[in-house]
Structure formats: C-alpha cells, structure tokens
PDB file of C-alpha atoms and ligand atoms in Angstrom:
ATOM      1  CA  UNK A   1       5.295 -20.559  15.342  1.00 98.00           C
ATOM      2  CA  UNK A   2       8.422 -18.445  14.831  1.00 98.00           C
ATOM      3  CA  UNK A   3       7.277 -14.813  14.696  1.00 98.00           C
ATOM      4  CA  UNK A   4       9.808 -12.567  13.023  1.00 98.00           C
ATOM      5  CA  UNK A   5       9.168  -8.247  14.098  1.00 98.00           C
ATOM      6  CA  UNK A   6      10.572  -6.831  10.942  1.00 97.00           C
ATOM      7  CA  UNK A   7       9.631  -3.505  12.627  1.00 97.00           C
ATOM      8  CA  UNK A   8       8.891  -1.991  15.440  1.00 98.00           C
ATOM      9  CA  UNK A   9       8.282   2.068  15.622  1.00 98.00           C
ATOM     10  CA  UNK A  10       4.962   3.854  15.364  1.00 98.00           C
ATOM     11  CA  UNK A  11       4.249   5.852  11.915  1.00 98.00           C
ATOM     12  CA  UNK A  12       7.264   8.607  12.429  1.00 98.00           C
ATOM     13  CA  UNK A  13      10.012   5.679  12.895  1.00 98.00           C
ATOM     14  CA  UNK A  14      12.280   6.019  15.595  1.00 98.00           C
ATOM     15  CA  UNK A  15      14.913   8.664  14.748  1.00 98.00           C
ATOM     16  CA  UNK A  16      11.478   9.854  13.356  1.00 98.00           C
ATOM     17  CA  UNK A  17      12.042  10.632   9.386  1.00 98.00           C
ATOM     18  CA  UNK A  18      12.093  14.425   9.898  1.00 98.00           C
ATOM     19  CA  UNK A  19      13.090  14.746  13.705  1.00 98.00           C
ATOM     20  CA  UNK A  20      15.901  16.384  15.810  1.00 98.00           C
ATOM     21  CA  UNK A  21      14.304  16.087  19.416  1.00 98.00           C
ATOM     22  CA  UNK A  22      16.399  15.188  22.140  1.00 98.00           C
ATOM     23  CA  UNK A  23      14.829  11.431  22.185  1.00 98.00           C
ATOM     24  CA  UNK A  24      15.595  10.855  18.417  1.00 98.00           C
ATOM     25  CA  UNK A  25      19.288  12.444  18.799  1.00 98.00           C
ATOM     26  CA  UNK A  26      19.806  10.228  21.405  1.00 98.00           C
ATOM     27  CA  UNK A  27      18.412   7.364  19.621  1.00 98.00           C
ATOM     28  CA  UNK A  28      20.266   8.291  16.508  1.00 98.00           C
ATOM     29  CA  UNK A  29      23.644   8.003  19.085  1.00 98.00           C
ATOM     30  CA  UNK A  30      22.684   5.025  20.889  1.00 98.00           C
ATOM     31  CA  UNK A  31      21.769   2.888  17.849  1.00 98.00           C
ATOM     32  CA  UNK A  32      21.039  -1.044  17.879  1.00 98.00           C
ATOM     33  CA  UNK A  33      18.081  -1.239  19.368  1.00 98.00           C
ATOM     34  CA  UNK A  34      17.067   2.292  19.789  1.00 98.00           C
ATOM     35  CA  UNK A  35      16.613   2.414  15.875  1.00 98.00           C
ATOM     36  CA  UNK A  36      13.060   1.111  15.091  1.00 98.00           C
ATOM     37  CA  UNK A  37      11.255   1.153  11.861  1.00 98.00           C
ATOM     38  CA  UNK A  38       7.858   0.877  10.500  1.00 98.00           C
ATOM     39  CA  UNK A  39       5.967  -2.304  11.743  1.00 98.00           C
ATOM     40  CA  UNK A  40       5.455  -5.826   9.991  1.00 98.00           C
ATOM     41  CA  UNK A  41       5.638  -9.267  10.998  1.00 98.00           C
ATOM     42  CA  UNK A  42       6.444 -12.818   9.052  1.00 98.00           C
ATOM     43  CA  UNK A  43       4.945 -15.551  10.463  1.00 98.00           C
ATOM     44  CA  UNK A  44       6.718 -19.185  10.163  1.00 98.00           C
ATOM     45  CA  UNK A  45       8.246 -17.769   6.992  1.00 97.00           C
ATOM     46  CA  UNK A  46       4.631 -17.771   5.131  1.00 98.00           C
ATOM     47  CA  UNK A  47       2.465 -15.023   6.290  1.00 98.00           C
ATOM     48  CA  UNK A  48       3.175 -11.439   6.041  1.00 98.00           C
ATOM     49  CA  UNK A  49       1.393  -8.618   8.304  1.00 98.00           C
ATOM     50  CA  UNK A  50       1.417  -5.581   6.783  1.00 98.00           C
ATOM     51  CA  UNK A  51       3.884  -3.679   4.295  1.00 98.00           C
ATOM     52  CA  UNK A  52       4.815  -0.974   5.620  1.00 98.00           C
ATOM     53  CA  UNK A  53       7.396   1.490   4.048  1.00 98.00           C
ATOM     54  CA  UNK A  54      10.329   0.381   5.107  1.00 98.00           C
ATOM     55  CA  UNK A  55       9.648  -2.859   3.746  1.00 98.00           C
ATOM     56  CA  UNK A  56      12.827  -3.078   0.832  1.00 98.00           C
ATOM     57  CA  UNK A  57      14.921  -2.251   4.014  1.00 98.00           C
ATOM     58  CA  UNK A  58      13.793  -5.395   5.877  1.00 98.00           C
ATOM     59  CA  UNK A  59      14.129  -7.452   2.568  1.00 98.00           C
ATOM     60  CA  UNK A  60      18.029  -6.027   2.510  1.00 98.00           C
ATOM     61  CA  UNK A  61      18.536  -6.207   6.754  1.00 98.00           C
ATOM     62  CA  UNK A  62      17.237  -9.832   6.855  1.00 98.00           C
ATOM     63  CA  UNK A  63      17.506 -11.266   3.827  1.00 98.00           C
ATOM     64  CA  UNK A  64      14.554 -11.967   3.545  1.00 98.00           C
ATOM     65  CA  UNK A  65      12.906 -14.489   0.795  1.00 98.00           C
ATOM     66  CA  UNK A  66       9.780 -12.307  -0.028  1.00 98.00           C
ATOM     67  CA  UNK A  67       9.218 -13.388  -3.229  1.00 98.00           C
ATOM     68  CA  UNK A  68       8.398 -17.241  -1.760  1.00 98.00           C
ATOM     69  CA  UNK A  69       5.187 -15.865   0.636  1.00 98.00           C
ATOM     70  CA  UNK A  70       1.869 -16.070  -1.004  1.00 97.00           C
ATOM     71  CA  UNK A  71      -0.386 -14.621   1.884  1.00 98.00           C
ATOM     72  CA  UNK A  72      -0.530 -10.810   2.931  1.00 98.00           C
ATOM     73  CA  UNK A  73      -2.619  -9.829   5.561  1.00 98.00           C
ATOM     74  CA  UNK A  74      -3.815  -6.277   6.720  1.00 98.00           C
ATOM     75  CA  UNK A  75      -4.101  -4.188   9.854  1.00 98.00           C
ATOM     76  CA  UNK A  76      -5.412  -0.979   8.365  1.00 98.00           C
ATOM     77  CA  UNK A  77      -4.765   1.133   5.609  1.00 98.00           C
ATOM     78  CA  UNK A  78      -2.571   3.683   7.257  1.00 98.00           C
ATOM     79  CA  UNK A  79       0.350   4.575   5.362  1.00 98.00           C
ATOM     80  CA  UNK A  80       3.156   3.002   8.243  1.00 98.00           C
ATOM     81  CA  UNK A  81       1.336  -0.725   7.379  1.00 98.00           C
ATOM     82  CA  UNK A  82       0.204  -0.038   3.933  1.00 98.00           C
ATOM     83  CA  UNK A  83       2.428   0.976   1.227  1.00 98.00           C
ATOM     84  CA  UNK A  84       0.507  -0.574  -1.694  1.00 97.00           C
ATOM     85  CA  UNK A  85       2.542   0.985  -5.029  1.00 97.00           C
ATOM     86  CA  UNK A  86       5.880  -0.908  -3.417  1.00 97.00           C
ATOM     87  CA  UNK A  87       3.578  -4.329  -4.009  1.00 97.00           C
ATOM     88  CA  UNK A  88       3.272  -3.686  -7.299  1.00 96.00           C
ATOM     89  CA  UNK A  89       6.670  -4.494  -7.738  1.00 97.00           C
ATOM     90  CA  UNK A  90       5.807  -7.972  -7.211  1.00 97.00           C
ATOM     91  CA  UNK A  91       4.281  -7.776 -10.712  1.00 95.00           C
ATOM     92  CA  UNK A  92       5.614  -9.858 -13.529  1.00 93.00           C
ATOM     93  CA  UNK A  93       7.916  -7.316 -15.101  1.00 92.00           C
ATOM     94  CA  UNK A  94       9.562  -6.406 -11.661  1.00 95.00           C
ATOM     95  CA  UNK A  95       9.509  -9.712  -9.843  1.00 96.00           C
ATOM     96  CA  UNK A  96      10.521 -12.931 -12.089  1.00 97.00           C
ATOM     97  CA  UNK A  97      10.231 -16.644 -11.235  1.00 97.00           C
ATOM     98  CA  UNK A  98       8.170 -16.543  -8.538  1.00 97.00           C
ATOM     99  CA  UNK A  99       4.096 -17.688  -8.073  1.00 96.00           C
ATOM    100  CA  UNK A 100       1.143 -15.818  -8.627  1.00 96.00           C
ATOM    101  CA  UNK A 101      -0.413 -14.515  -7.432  1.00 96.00           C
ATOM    102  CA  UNK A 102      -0.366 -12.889  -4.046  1.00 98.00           C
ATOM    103  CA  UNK A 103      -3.253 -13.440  -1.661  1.00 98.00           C
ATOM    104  CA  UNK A 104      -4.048 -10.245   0.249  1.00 98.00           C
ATOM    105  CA  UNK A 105      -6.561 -10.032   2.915  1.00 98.00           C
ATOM    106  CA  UNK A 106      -7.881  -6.976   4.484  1.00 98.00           C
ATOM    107  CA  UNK A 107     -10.518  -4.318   5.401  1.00 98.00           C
ATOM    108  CA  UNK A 108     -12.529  -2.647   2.446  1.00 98.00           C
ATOM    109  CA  UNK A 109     -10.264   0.160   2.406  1.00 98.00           C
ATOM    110  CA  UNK A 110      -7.507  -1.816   1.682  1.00 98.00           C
ATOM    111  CA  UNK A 111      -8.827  -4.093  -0.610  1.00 98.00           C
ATOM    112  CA  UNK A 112     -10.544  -0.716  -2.191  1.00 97.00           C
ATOM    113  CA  UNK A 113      -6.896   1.320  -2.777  1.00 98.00           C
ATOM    114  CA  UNK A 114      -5.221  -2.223  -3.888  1.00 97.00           C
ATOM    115  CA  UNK A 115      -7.527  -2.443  -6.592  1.00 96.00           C
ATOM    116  CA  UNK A 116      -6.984   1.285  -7.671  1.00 95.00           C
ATOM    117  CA  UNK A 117      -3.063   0.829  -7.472  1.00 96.00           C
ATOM    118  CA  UNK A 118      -2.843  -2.679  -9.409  1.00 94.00           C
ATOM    119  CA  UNK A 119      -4.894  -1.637 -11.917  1.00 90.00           C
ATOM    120  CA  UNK A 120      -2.059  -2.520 -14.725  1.00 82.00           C
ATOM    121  CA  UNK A 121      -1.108  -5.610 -12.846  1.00 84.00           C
ATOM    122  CA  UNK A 122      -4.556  -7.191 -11.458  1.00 84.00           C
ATOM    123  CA  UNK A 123      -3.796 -10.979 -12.612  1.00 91.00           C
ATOM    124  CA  UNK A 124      -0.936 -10.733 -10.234  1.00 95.00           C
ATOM    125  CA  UNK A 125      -2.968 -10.342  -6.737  1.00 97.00           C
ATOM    126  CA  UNK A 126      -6.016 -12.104  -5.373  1.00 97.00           C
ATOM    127  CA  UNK A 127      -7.716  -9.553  -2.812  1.00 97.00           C
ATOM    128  CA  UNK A 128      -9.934 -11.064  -0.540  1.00 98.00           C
ATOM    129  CA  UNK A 129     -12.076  -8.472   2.378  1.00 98.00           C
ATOM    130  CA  UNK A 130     -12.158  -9.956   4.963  1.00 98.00           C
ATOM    131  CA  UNK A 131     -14.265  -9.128   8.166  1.00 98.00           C
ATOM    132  CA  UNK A 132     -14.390  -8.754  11.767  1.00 98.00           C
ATOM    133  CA  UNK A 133     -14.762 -12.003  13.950  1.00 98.00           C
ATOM    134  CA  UNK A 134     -15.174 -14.724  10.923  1.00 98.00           C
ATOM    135  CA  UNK A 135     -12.237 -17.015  11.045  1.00 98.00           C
ATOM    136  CA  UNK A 136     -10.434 -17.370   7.669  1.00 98.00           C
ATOM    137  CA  UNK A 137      -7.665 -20.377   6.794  1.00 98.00           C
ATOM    138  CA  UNK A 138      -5.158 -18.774   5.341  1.00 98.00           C
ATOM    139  CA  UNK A 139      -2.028 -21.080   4.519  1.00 97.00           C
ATOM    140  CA  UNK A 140      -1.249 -22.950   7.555  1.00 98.00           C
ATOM    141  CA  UNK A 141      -2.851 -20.490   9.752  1.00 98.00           C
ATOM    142  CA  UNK A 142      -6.355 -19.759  11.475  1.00 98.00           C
ATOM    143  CA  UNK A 143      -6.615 -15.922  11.452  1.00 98.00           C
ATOM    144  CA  UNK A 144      -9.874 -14.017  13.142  1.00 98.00           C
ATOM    145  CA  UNK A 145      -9.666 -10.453  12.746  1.00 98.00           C
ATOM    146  CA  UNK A 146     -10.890  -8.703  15.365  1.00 98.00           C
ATOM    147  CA  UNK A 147     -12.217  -5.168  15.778  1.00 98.00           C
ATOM    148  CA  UNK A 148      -9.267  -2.704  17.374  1.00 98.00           C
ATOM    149  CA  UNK A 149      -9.503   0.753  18.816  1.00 98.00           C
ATOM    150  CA  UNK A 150      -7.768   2.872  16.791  1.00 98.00           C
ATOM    151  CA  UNK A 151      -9.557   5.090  13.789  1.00 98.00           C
ATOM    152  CA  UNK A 152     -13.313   5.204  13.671  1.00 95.00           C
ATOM    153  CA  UNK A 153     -13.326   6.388   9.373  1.00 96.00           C
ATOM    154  CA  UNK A 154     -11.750   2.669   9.073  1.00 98.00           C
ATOM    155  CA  UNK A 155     -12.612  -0.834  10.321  1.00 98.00           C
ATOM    156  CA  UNK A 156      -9.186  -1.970  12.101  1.00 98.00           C
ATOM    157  CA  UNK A 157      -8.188  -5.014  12.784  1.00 98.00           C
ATOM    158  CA  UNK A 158      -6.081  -6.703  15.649  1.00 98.00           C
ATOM    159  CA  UNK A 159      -5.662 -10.638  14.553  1.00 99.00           C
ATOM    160  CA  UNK A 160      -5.976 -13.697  16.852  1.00 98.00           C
ATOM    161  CA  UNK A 161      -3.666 -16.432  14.903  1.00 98.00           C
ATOM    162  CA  UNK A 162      -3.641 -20.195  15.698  1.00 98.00           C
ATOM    163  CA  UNK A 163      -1.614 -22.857  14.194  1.00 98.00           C
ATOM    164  CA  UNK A 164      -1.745 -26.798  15.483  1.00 96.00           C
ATOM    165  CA  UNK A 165      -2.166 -26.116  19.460  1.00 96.00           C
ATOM    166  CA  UNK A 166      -0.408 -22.842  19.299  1.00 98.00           C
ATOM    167  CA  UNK A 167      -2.276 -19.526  19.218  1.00 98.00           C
ATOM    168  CA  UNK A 168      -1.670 -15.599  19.511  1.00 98.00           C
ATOM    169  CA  UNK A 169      -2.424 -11.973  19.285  1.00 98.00           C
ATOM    170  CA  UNK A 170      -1.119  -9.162  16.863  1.00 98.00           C
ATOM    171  CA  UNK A 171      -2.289  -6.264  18.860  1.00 98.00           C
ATOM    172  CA  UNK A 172      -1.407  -3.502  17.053  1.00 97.00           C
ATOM    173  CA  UNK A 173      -2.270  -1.207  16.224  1.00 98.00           C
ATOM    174  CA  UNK A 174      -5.077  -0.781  18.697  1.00 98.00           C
ATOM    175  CA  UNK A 175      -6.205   1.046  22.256  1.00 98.00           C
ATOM    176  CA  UNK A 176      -8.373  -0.105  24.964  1.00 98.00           C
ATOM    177  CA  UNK A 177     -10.046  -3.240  23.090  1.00 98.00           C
ATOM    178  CA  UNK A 178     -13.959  -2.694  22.202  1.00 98.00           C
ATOM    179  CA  UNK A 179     -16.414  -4.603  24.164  1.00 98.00           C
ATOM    180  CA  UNK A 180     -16.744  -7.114  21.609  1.00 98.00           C
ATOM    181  CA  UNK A 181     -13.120  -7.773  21.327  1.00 98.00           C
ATOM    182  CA  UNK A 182     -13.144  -8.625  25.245  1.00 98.00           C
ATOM    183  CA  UNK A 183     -15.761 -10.702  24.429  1.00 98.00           C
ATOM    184  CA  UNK A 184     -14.759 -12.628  21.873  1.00 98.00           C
ATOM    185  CA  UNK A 185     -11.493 -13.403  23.586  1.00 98.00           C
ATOM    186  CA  UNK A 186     -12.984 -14.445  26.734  1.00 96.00           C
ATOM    187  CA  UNK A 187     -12.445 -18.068  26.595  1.00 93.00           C
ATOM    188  CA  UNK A 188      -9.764 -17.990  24.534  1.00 97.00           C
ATOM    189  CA  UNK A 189      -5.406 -19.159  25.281  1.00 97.00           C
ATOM    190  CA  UNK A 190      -2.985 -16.812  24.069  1.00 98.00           C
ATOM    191  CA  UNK A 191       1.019 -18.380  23.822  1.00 98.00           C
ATOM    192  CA  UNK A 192       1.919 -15.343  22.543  1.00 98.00           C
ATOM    193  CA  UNK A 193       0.450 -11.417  22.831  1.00 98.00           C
ATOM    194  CA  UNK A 194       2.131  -8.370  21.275  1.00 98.00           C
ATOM    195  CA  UNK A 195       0.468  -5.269  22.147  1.00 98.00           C
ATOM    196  CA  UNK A 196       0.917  -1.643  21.334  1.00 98.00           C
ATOM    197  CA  UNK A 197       2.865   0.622  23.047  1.00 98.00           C
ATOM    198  CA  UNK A 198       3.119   3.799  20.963  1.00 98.00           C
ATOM    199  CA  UNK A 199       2.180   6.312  23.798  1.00 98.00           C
ATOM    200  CA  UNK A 200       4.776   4.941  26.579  1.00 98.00           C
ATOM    201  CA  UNK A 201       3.930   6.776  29.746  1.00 98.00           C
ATOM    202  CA  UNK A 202       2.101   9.424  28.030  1.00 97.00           C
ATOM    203  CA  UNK A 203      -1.549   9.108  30.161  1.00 97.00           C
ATOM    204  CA  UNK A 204      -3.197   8.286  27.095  1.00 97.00           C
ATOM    205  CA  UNK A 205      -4.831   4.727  25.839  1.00 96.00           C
ATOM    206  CA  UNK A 206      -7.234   5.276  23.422  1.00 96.00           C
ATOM    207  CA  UNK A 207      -6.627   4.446  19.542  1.00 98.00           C
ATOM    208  CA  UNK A 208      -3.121   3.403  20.655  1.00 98.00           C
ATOM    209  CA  UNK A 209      -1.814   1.668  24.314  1.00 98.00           C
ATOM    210  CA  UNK A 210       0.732   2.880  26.659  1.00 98.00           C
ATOM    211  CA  UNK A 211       2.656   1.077  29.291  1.00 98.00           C
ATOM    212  CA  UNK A 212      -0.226   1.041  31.837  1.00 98.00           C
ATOM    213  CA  UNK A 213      -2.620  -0.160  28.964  1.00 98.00           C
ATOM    214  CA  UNK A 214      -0.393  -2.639  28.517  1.00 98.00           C
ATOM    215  CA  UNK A 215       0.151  -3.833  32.025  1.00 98.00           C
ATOM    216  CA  UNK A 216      -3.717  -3.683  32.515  1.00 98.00           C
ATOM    217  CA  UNK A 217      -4.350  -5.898  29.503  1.00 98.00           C
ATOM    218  CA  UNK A 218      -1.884  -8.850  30.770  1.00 98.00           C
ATOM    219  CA  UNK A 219      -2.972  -8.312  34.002  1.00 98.00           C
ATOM    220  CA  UNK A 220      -7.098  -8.982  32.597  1.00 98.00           C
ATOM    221  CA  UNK A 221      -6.082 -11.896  30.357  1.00 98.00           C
ATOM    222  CA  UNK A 222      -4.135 -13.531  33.563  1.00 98.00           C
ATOM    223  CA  UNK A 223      -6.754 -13.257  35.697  1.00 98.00           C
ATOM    224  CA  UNK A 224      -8.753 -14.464  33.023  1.00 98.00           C
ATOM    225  CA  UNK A 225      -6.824 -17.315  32.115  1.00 98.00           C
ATOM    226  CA  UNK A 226      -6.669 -16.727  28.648  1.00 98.00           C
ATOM    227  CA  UNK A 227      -2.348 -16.373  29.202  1.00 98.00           C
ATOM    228  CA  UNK A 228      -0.728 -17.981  31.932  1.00 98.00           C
ATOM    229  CA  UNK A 229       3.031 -17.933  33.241  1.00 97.00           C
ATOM    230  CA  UNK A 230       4.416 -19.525  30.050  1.00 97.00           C
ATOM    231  CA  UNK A 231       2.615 -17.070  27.624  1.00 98.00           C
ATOM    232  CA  UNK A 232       4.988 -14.201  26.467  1.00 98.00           C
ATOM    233  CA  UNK A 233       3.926 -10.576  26.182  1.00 98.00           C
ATOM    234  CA  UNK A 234       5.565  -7.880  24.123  1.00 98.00           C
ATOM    235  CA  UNK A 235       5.306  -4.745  23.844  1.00 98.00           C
ATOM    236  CA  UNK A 236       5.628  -2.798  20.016  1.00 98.00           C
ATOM    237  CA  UNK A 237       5.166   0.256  18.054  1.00 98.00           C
ATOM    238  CA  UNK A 238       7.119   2.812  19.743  1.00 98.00           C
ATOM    239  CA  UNK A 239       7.073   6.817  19.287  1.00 98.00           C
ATOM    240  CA  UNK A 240       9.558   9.109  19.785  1.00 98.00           C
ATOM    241  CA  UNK A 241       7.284  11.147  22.085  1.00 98.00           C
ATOM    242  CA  UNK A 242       7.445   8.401  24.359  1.00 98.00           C
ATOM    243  CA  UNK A 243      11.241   9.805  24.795  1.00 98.00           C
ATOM    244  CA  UNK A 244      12.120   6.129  26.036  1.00 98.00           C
ATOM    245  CA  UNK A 245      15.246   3.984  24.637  1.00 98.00           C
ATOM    246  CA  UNK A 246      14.901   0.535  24.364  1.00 98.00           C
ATOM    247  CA  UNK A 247      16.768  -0.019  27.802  1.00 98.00           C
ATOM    248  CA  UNK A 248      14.520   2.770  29.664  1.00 98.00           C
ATOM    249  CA  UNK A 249      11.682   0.728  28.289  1.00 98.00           C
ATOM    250  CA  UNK A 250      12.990  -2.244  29.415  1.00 98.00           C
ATOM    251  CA  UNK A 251      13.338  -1.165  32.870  1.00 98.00           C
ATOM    252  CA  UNK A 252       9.457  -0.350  32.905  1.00 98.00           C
ATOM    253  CA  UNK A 253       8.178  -3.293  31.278  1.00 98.00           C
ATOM    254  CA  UNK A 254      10.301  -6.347  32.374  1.00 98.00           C
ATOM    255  CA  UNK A 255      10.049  -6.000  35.729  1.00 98.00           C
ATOM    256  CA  UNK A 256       6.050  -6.990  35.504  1.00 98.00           C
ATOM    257  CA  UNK A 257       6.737  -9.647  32.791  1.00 98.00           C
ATOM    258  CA  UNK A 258       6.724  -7.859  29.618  1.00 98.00           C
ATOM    259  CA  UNK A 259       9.265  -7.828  26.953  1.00 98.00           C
ATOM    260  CA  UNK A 260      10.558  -5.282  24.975  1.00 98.00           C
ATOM    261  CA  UNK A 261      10.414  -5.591  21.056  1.00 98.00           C
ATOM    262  CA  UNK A 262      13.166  -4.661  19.024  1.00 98.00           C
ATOM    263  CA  UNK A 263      13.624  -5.191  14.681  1.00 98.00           C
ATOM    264  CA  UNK A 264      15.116  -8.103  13.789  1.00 98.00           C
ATOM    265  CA  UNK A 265      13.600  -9.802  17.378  1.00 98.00           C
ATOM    266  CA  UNK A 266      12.218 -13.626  16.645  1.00 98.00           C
ATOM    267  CA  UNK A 267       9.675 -14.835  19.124  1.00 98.00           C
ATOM    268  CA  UNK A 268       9.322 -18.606  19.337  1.00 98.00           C
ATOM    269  CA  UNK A 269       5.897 -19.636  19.991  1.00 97.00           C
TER     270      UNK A 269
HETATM  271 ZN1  LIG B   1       0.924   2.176  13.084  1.00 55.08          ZN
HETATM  272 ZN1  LIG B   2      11.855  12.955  17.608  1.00 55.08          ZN
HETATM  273 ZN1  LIG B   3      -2.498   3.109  12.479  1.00 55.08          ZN
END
C-alpha cells in the first residue's frame, strides 16, 4: 500500500490559524516541515480518509487527481476531518467528467450532516453508516472501524485497513484505546501503525496520545506480536502546544523506533 499524509497538524494547524506563540513563530520561521495542516490520508491513490479543511490546498500542493477516487471514509465529524459543504463541489455543476457518485462511509453523525448539506445534490453521493468492528470491502480495501478514545457525544473511529497480505492502523484521532479496541486487535499484524500525537509531552493521553502514549502502544503491540521489527510506526496530528518542531520531535521519537510524520510524507507499506 502506498499511504500518502496529506496532513498532519491537530485542529488549530501548525502556525495555528489565529496564533502568535513562540512555537508557531518559530514554526512560521523554520518552515518545511514545521508547517503542518489539517489531517487526511489517500490510500494507493483510491481511498480518501477524511476531508478536512485544507483539503483544496492538498489538491494544489500535490496535484492531486481527486476527482478519480470514488471511496471517502470518516474518522469523526469534527470540523479538522470533516468539511462537508467543500464536497459538494464534487457535484455536477462544479465538478465535470468525472463518476458518480461518491461513496462515503462514516459514523451517524456524519452520514446525518452529509445528508443535510447535499440536499440539492443527493444523486451525486452514496452515504453508507458504517459501524464499529464489522468489516466493510470498500474498493480494494478491507476496512474495520474500530471504536477510538476521543469524544464520548460521537462514535469515533480509528480504522484497521488490509489489502492482499498487507494490513494497518489509522490511529487518529484517538487516546488510550477502549478495552474492546485492545481486544479486537489482539491477534491481529500491523505493517504499518500511525498513531496520534497531538499532546507531545504534555502528561495527558486521554481523547488524544502523547509521546509516552505512543511509546506505550508500540511497546504493547511488540510484545504482543501484532508489529514486529519490520512494521513502521508514525507518529501524527501535532499541536502547537506541544511547542515541538519537527526535528525536536524527531529527537524524542526516533530514537525508540518511531517516525515522525510530516505533509506530503508517503509511507510504503
Ligand atoms: Zn483532529
Ligand atoms: Zn501557537
Ligand atoms: Zn477530533
């Protein structure tokens, strides 16, 4: 699988839209890698997760062919992953020769504000809710969603993704993993894991990871064996109160086998 981070900042972005602290002034200096926007994924060119905001950006930065995937899938409904009146534009009087329509899978919240947004333009989407633990085929791709720790109004989802003998997590965005999460994943391999990061070294992983959340996790699916020395682990979703540039990160992560995500990175699975 070749797994393409379109973004890679928690809600704010990194500069945060609004901020002058001393980590987004830096970041704002620095540049490359120390600018992150809102978080998405393209998978193998065919399946999107999650639309965030900033998504005509990554269309423009990577030239991206968005118009040719059929198959959007959902985290949750908040507004950094979900930015449903920009899919509208994928209607028939903004988007031309391309097919309809546009498969998109997610939680009832999702599938709930879709259907008030595309109200003019229904014939163009298929929305499918999907649910926790069920495996769906969608294109080439197994997806289970699973339940995450992150906002208890709203069923989120972290997805386990196979394709042929190849399999991984999108962890994010998520804390500590519910019980039934561990559960589920007990006996499973995992080529690939990307995991939230958003609080950094802030002492905090609940409804979003930090560095020693992170470290813990790898460490439990290791001893587990669900990952082993060839599996890679990255670490996404950044904030600005973390007050970490990409190379600070870098310095805390790599050293136990954990990469660093950037935008733009592709992971080869
Ligand atoms: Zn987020
Ligand atoms: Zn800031
Ligand atoms: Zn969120």
């Amino acid at each position: 699988m070749k797994v393409q981070l379109l973004g890679t900042s928690a809600a704010e972005g990194y500069p945060a839209i609004f901020c002058k602290c001393d980590a987004c002034m830096r970041a704002r200096k620095l540049g490359g890698k120390n600018i992150r926007t809102r978080t998405s994924a393209i998978i193998d060119d065919e399946l999107k997760i999650d639309f965030p905001p900033d998504t005509l950006h990554h269309v423009l930065t990577y030239n991206l062919d968005l118009g040719s995937i059929q198959n959007l899938l959902f985290t949750h409904s908040h507004h950094d992953h979900f930015y449903p009146e920009d899919i509208t534009m994928r209607a028939p009087v903004f988007a031309h020769d391309i097919d309809y329509p546009l498969n998109i899978y997610g939680n009832d919240i999702v599938i709930y504000k879709c259907k008030e947004v595309f109200q003019f333009s229904r014939e163009a989407f298929k929305l499918r809710r999907i649910a926790p633990f069920i495996t769906y085929t969608i294109g080439s791709f197994q997806v289970t969603p699973l339940l995450a720790d992150h906002d208890k109004n709203e069923t989120c989802f972290i997805f386990y993704i196979e394709k042929g003998n190849r399999s991984m997590l999108y962890g994010h965005d998520t804390g500590w993993f519910p019980p039934q999460t561990w559960a589920w994943l007990e006996h499973k391999k995992l080529d690939f894991v990307l995991l939230d990061c958003t609080h950094g070294l802030i002492p905090e992983k609940r409804n979003h990871l930090n560095i020693e959340g992170v470290k813990e996790i790898k460490e439990i699916f290791m001893a587990n064996g669900i990952i082993d020395e060839s599996s890679k682990v990255i670490a996404t979703h950044f904030s600005h109160n973390t007050k970490l540039s990409h190379s600070e990160l870098k310095s805390l992560l790599n050293p136990f086998g954990i990469e660093v995500a950037y935008d733009g990175m592709i992971v080869n699975v």
